Amino acid sequence: SPAPCQMACPAGIDISGYVALIGEGRDAEAIDLIRKDNPLPWVCGLVCTHPCEFMCVRGRIDEPIAIKDLKGFAAERAMSEGNYRNPDKAPDNGRKVCIIGAGPAGLTGAYYLALKGYQVTVIESLPMAGGMMIVGIPRYRLPREVLRKEIASLLGGDIDLKCNKALGRDFDIDSLFEDGYK
């Protein structure tokens, strides 16, 4: 059964697995493991409310492991060393999908659909991707450079991002179907 920290994680990330990899100095592998369930580990390493730490078994002995900080540390190191990579994609399945909104949910959906072989377009009404991560989290908690780098990695050149386009103003659902989106 999963560890208590993993049970407390809203994303169900394999926390003990990635903490062990970080402990062995295998930061890039730790990030690969995290990104199986969460494509934004660096962002979460800065802003997550870390319920996992409240359930950390080590906390019964002395202090809980600094799970959130370890995630942010490993992500920053993997990114700075050029080891932040997307997994191999499935072959193109011939289906086009469009996601409206480039916030954390839209970006996450786009990332996993692209990995499954879909041609993905994300349309955002704001001038940049990020949604509430951009407009709702202050810069001192989430530096824009961190967000920019992690989103660029997530998009990976495979996901088409169109900003400054609003549903109802610049396009509608019917026009998306006419453009071949499923």
PDB file of N, CA and C in Angstrom, residues 82-121:
ATOM      1  N   GLY A  82      20.193  20.800 -17.723  1.00  0.00           N
ATOM      2  CA  GLY A  82      19.690  20.377 -19.030  1.00  0.00           C
ATOM      3  C   GLY A  82      19.122  18.972 -19.032  1.00  0.00           C
ATOM      4  N   ASN A  83      18.725  18.479 -17.858  1.00  0.00           N
ATOM      5  CA  ASN A  83      18.208  17.112 -17.743  1.00  0.00           C
ATOM      6  C   ASN A  83      16.703  17.060 -17.504  1.00  0.00           C
ATOM      7  N   TYR A  84      16.029  18.120 -17.844  1.00  0.00           N
ATOM      8  CA  TYR A  84      14.582  18.194 -17.682  1.00  0.00           C
ATOM      9  C   TYR A  84      13.989  17.778 -19.013  1.00  0.00           C
ATOM     10  N   ARG A  85      13.477  16.601 -19.095  1.00  0.00           N
ATOM     11  CA  ARG A  85      13.070  16.068 -20.391  1.00  0.00           C
ATOM     12  C   ARG A  85      11.660  15.473 -20.335  1.00  0.00           C
ATOM     13  N   ASN A  86      10.999  15.556 -21.466  1.00  0.00           N
ATOM     14  CA  ASN A  86       9.692  14.926 -21.589  1.00  0.00           C
ATOM     15  C   ASN A  86       9.888  13.480 -22.032  1.00  0.00           C
ATOM     16  N   PRO A  87       9.032  12.583 -21.579  1.00  0.00           N
ATOM     17  CA  PRO A  87       9.154  11.195 -22.024  1.00  0.00           C
ATOM     18  C   PRO A  87       8.839  11.079 -23.516  1.00  0.00           C
ATOM     19  N   ASP A  88       9.169   9.939 -24.091  1.00  0.00           N
ATOM     20  CA  ASP A  88       8.847   9.693 -25.491  1.00  0.00           C
ATOM     21  C   ASP A  88       7.334   9.688 -25.668  1.00  0.00           C
ATOM     22  N   LYS A  89       6.911  10.247 -26.795  1.00  0.00           N
ATOM     23  CA  LYS A  89       5.493  10.281 -27.124  1.00  0.00           C
ATOM     24  C   LYS A  89       5.069   9.008 -27.826  1.00  0.00           C
ATOM     25  N   ALA A  90       3.799   8.677 -27.672  1.00  0.00           N
ATOM     26  CA  ALA A  90       3.214   7.607 -28.471  1.00  0.00           C
ATOM     27  C   ALA A  90       3.130   8.097 -29.917  1.00  0.00           C
ATOM     28  N   PRO A  91       3.043   7.192 -30.872  1.00  0.00           N
ATOM     29  CA  PRO A  91       2.899   7.628 -32.263  1.00  0.00           C
ATOM     30  C   PRO A  91       1.645   8.484 -32.445  1.00  0.00           C
ATOM     31  N   ASP A  92       1.693   9.373 -33.416  1.00  0.00           N
ATOM     32  CA  ASP A  92       0.564  10.250 -33.716  1.00  0.00           C
ATOM     33  C   ASP A  92      -0.671   9.392 -33.996  1.00  0.00           C
ATOM     34  N   ASN A  93      -1.753   9.655 -33.274  1.00  0.00           N
ATOM     35  CA  ASN A  93      -2.968   8.864 -33.455  1.00  0.00           C
ATOM     36  C   ASN A  93      -3.944   9.511 -34.441  1.00  0.00           C
ATOM     37  N   GLY A  94      -3.549  10.637 -35.043  1.00  0.00           N
ATOM     38  CA  GLY A  94      -4.374  11.279 -36.053  1.00  0.00           C
ATOM     39  C   GLY A  94      -5.517  12.115 -35.514  1.00  0.00           C
ATOM     40  N   ARG A  95      -5.589  12.282 -34.217  1.00  0.00           N
ATOM     41  CA  ARG A  95      -6.683  13.061 -33.625  1.00  0.00           C
ATOM     42  C   ARG A  95      -6.173  14.404 -33.136  1.00  0.00           C
ATOM     43  N   LYS A  96      -6.959  15.434 -33.424  1.00  0.00           N
ATOM     44  CA  LYS A  96      -6.641  16.791 -32.971  1.00  0.00           C
ATOM     45  C   LYS A  96      -7.579  17.157 -31.828  1.00  0.00           C
ATOM     46  N   VAL A  97      -7.014  17.684 -30.754  1.00  0.00           N
ATOM     47  CA  VAL A  97      -7.828  18.171 -29.643  1.00  0.00           C
ATOM     48  C   VAL A  97      -7.436  19.606 -29.318  1.00  0.00           C
ATOM     49  N   CYS A  98      -8.399  20.330 -28.801  1.00  0.00           N
ATOM     50  CA  CYS A  98      -8.158  21.706 -28.392  1.00  0.00           C
ATOM     51  C   CYS A  98      -8.548  21.848 -26.937  1.00  0.00           C
ATOM     52  N   ILE A  99      -7.686  22.447 -26.165  1.00  0.00           N
ATOM     53  CA  ILE A  99      -7.961  22.723 -24.761  1.00  0.00           C
ATOM     54  C   ILE A  99      -8.100  24.224 -24.619  1.00  0.00           C
ATOM     55  N   ILE A 100      -9.168  24.642 -23.983  1.00  0.00           N
ATOM     56  CA  ILE A 100      -9.400  26.063 -23.771  1.00  0.00           C
ATOM     57  C   ILE A 100      -8.946  26.401 -22.359  1.00  0.00           C
ATOM     58  N   GLY A 101      -7.903  27.210 -22.275  1.00  0.00           N
ATOM     59  CA  GLY A 101      -7.354  27.630 -20.993  1.00  0.00           C
ATOM     60  C   GLY A 101      -5.992  27.012 -20.739  1.00  0.00           C
ATOM     61  N   ALA A 102      -4.979  27.858 -20.565  1.00  0.00           N
ATOM     62  CA  ALA A 102      -3.609  27.403 -20.335  1.00  0.00           C
ATOM     63  C   ALA A 102      -3.207  27.592 -18.884  1.00  0.00           C
ATOM     64  N   GLY A 103      -4.145  27.311 -17.982  1.00  0.00           N
ATOM     65  CA  GLY A 103      -3.819  27.276 -16.559  1.00  0.00           C
ATOM     66  C   GLY A 103      -3.241  25.913 -16.225  1.00  0.00           C
ATOM     67  N   PRO A 104      -3.059  25.618 -14.941  1.00  0.00           N
ATOM     68  CA  PRO A 104      -2.440  24.338 -14.574  1.00  0.00           C
ATOM     69  C   PRO A 104      -3.222  23.122 -15.077  1.00  0.00           C
ATOM     70  N   ALA A 105      -4.540  23.167 -15.031  1.00  0.00           N
ATOM     71  CA  ALA A 105      -5.336  22.018 -15.497  1.00  0.00           C
ATOM     72  C   ALA A 105      -5.229  21.863 -17.005  1.00  0.00           C
ATOM     73  N   GLY A 106      -5.357  22.958 -17.746  1.00  0.00           N
ATOM     74  CA  GLY A 106      -5.263  22.896 -19.196  1.00  0.00           C
ATOM     75  C   GLY A 106      -3.901  22.432 -19.661  1.00  0.00           C
ATOM     76  N   LEU A 107      -2.850  22.957 -19.048  1.00  0.00           N
ATOM     77  CA  LEU A 107      -1.491  22.553 -19.416  1.00  0.00           C
ATOM     78  C   LEU A 107      -1.245  21.084 -19.086  1.00  0.00           C
ATOM     79  N   THR A 108      -1.749  20.645 -17.947  1.00  0.00           N
ATOM     80  CA  THR A 108      -1.580  19.245 -17.556  1.00  0.00           C
ATOM     81  C   THR A 108      -2.286  18.334 -18.545  1.00  0.00           C
ATOM     82  N   GLY A 109      -3.531  18.675 -18.883  1.00  0.00           N
ATOM     83  CA  GLY A 109      -4.266  17.885 -19.871  1.00  0.00           C
ATOM     84  C   GLY A 109      -3.542  17.846 -21.202  1.00  0.00           C
ATOM     85  N   ALA A 110      -3.037  18.989 -21.641  1.00  0.00           N
ATOM     86  CA  ALA A 110      -2.319  19.064 -22.915  1.00  0.00           C
ATOM     87  C   ALA A 110      -1.078  18.172 -22.890  1.00  0.00           C
ATOM     88  N   TYR A 111      -0.335  18.218 -21.804  1.00  0.00           N
ATOM     89  CA  TYR A 111       0.900  17.441 -21.671  1.00  0.00           C
ATOM     90  C   TYR A 111       0.618  15.942 -21.810  1.00  0.00           C
ATOM     91  N   TYR A 112      -0.346  15.447 -21.051  1.00  0.00           N
ATOM     92  CA  TYR A 112      -0.616  14.011 -21.076  1.00  0.00           C
ATOM     93  C   TYR A 112      -1.276  13.566 -22.376  1.00  0.00           C
ATOM     94  N   LEU A 113      -2.124  14.403 -22.975  1.00  0.00           N
ATOM     95  CA  LEU A 113      -2.714  14.050 -24.265  1.00  0.00           C
ATOM     96  C   LEU A 113      -1.645  14.010 -25.362  1.00  0.00           C
ATOM     97  N   ALA A 114      -0.725  14.964 -25.355  1.00  0.00           N
ATOM     98  CA  ALA A 114       0.359  14.969 -26.348  1.00  0.00           C
ATOM     99  C   ALA A 114       1.208  13.705 -26.206  1.00  0.00           C
ATOM    100  N   LEU A 115       1.467  13.273 -24.973  1.00  0.00           N
ATOM    101  CA  LEU A 115       2.243  12.047 -24.764  1.00  0.00           C
ATOM    102  C   LEU A 115       1.523  10.825 -25.314  1.00  0.00           C
ATOM    103  N   LYS A 116       0.196  10.878 -25.361  1.00  0.00           N
ATOM    104  CA  LYS A 116      -0.597   9.755 -25.879  1.00  0.00           C
ATOM    105  C   LYS A 116      -0.788   9.820 -27.387  1.00  0.00           C
ATOM    106  N   GLY A 117      -0.132  10.799 -28.044  1.00  0.00           N
ATOM    107  CA  GLY A 117      -0.165  10.844 -29.493  1.00  0.00           C
ATOM    108  C   GLY A 117      -1.174  11.796 -30.105  1.00  0.00           C
ATOM    109  N   TYR A 118      -1.855  12.585 -29.291  1.00  0.00           N
ATOM    110  CA  TYR A 118      -2.802  13.561 -29.822  1.00  0.00           C
ATOM    111  C   TYR A 118      -2.060  14.802 -30.314  1.00  0.00           C
ATOM    112  N   GLN A 119      -2.602  15.447 -31.336  1.00  0.00           N
ATOM    113  CA  GLN A 119      -2.142  16.763 -31.765  1.00  0.00           C
ATOM    114  C   GLN A 119      -2.908  17.763 -30.909  1.00  0.00           C
ATOM    115  N   VAL A 120      -2.210  18.505 -30.059  1.00  0.00           N
ATOM    116  CA  VAL A 120      -2.869  19.341 -29.057  1.00  0.00           C
ATOM    117  C   VAL A 120      -2.621  20.821 -29.334  1.00  0.00           C
ATOM    118  N   THR A 121      -3.709  21.590 -29.266  1.00  0.00           N
ATOM    119  CA  THR A 121      -3.653  23.042 -29.302  1.00  0.00           C
ATOM    120  C   THR A 121      -4.278  23.546 -28.008  1.00  0.00           C
TER     121      THR A 121
END
